Coordinates of C-alpha atoms in Angstrom, one line a residue:
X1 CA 126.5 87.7 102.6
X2 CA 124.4 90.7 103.8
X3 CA 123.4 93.5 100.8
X4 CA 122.9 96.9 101.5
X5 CA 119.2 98.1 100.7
X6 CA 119.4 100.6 97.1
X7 CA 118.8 103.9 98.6
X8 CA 119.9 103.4 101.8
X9 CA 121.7 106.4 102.3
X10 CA 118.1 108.3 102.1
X11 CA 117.3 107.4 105.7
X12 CA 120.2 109.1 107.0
X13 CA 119.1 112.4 104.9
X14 CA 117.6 115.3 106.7
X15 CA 114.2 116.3 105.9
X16 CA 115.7 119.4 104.0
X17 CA 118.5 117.5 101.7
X18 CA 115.6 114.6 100.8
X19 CA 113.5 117.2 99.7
X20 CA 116.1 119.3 97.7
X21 CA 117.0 116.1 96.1
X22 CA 113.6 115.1 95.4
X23 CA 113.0 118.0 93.4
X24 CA 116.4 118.0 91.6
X25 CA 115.1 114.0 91.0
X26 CA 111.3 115.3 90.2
X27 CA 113.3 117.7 87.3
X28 CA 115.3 115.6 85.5
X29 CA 112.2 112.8 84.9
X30 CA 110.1 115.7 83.4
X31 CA 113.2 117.2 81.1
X32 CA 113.3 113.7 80.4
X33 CA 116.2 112.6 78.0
X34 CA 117.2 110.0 80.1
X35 CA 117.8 106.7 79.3
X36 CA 115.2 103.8 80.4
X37 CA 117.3 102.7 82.5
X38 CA 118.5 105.9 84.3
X39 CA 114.6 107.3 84.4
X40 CA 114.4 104.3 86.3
X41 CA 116.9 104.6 88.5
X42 CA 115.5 108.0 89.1
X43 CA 112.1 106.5 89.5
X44 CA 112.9 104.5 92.5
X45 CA 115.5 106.2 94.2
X46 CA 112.4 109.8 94.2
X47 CA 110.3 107.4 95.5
X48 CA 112.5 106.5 98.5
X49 CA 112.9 110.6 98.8
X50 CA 109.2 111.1 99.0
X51 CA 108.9 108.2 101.5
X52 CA 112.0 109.8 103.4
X53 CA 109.9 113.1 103.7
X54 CA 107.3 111.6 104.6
X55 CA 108.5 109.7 107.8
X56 CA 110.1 113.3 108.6
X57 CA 106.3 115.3 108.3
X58 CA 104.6 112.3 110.2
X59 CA 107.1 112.2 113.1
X60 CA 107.0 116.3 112.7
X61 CA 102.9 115.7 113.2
X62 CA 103.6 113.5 116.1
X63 CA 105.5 116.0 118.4
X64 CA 103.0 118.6 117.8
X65 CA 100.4 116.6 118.6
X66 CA 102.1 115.1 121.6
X67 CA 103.1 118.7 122.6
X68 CA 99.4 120.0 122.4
X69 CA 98.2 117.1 124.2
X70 CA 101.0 118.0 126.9
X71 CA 99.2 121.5 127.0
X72 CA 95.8 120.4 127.2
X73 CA 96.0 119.6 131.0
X74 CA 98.1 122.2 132.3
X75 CA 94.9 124.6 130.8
X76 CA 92.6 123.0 132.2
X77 CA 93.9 123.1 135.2
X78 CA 93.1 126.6 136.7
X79 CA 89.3 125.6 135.2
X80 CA 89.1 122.4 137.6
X81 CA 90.4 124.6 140.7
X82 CA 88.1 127.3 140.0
X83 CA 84.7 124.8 139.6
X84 CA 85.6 123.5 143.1
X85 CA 86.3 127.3 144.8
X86 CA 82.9 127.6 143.3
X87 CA 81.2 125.0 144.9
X88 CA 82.9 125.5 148.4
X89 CA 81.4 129.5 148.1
X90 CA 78.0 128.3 147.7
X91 CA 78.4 126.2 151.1

């Protein structure tokens, strides 16, 4: 017999929608009025949201970084060529 995760559906949630939701969550614990049992319900199911976010900014981190490092070479490329024009001048 195989159970589902709770909160499961949260990793299928864009970065947008888990955020949205965590707020709407973040809300309703501070109006409070909520039963113990429904707070925490709430409890658990903003902290999947948060950790849904936060794999979304990490991998966003990731890509930029991985795109910068991708950039890094190709400009200091014309650098490299131009130190050994240099040294071939003074020859």
């Amino acid at each position: 017999m195989t159970t589902t995760p709770p909160h499961a559906d949260v990793a299928d949630l864009t970065y947008e929608q888990a955020r949205d939701e965590l707020v709407q969550v973040v809300s309703r614990l501070e109006t409070g009025g909520e039963p113990l049992e429904a707070s925490l319900a709430l409890w658990e199911r903003g902290e999947a949201l948060a950790a849904r976010c936060q794999q979304w900014l990490d991998g966003a981190r990731e890509r930029l970084a991985s795109a910068r490092a991708a950039d890094a070479p190709a400009a200091d490329a014309p650098a490299a060529a131009g130190g050994s024009s240099e040294a071939t001048e003074d020859d």
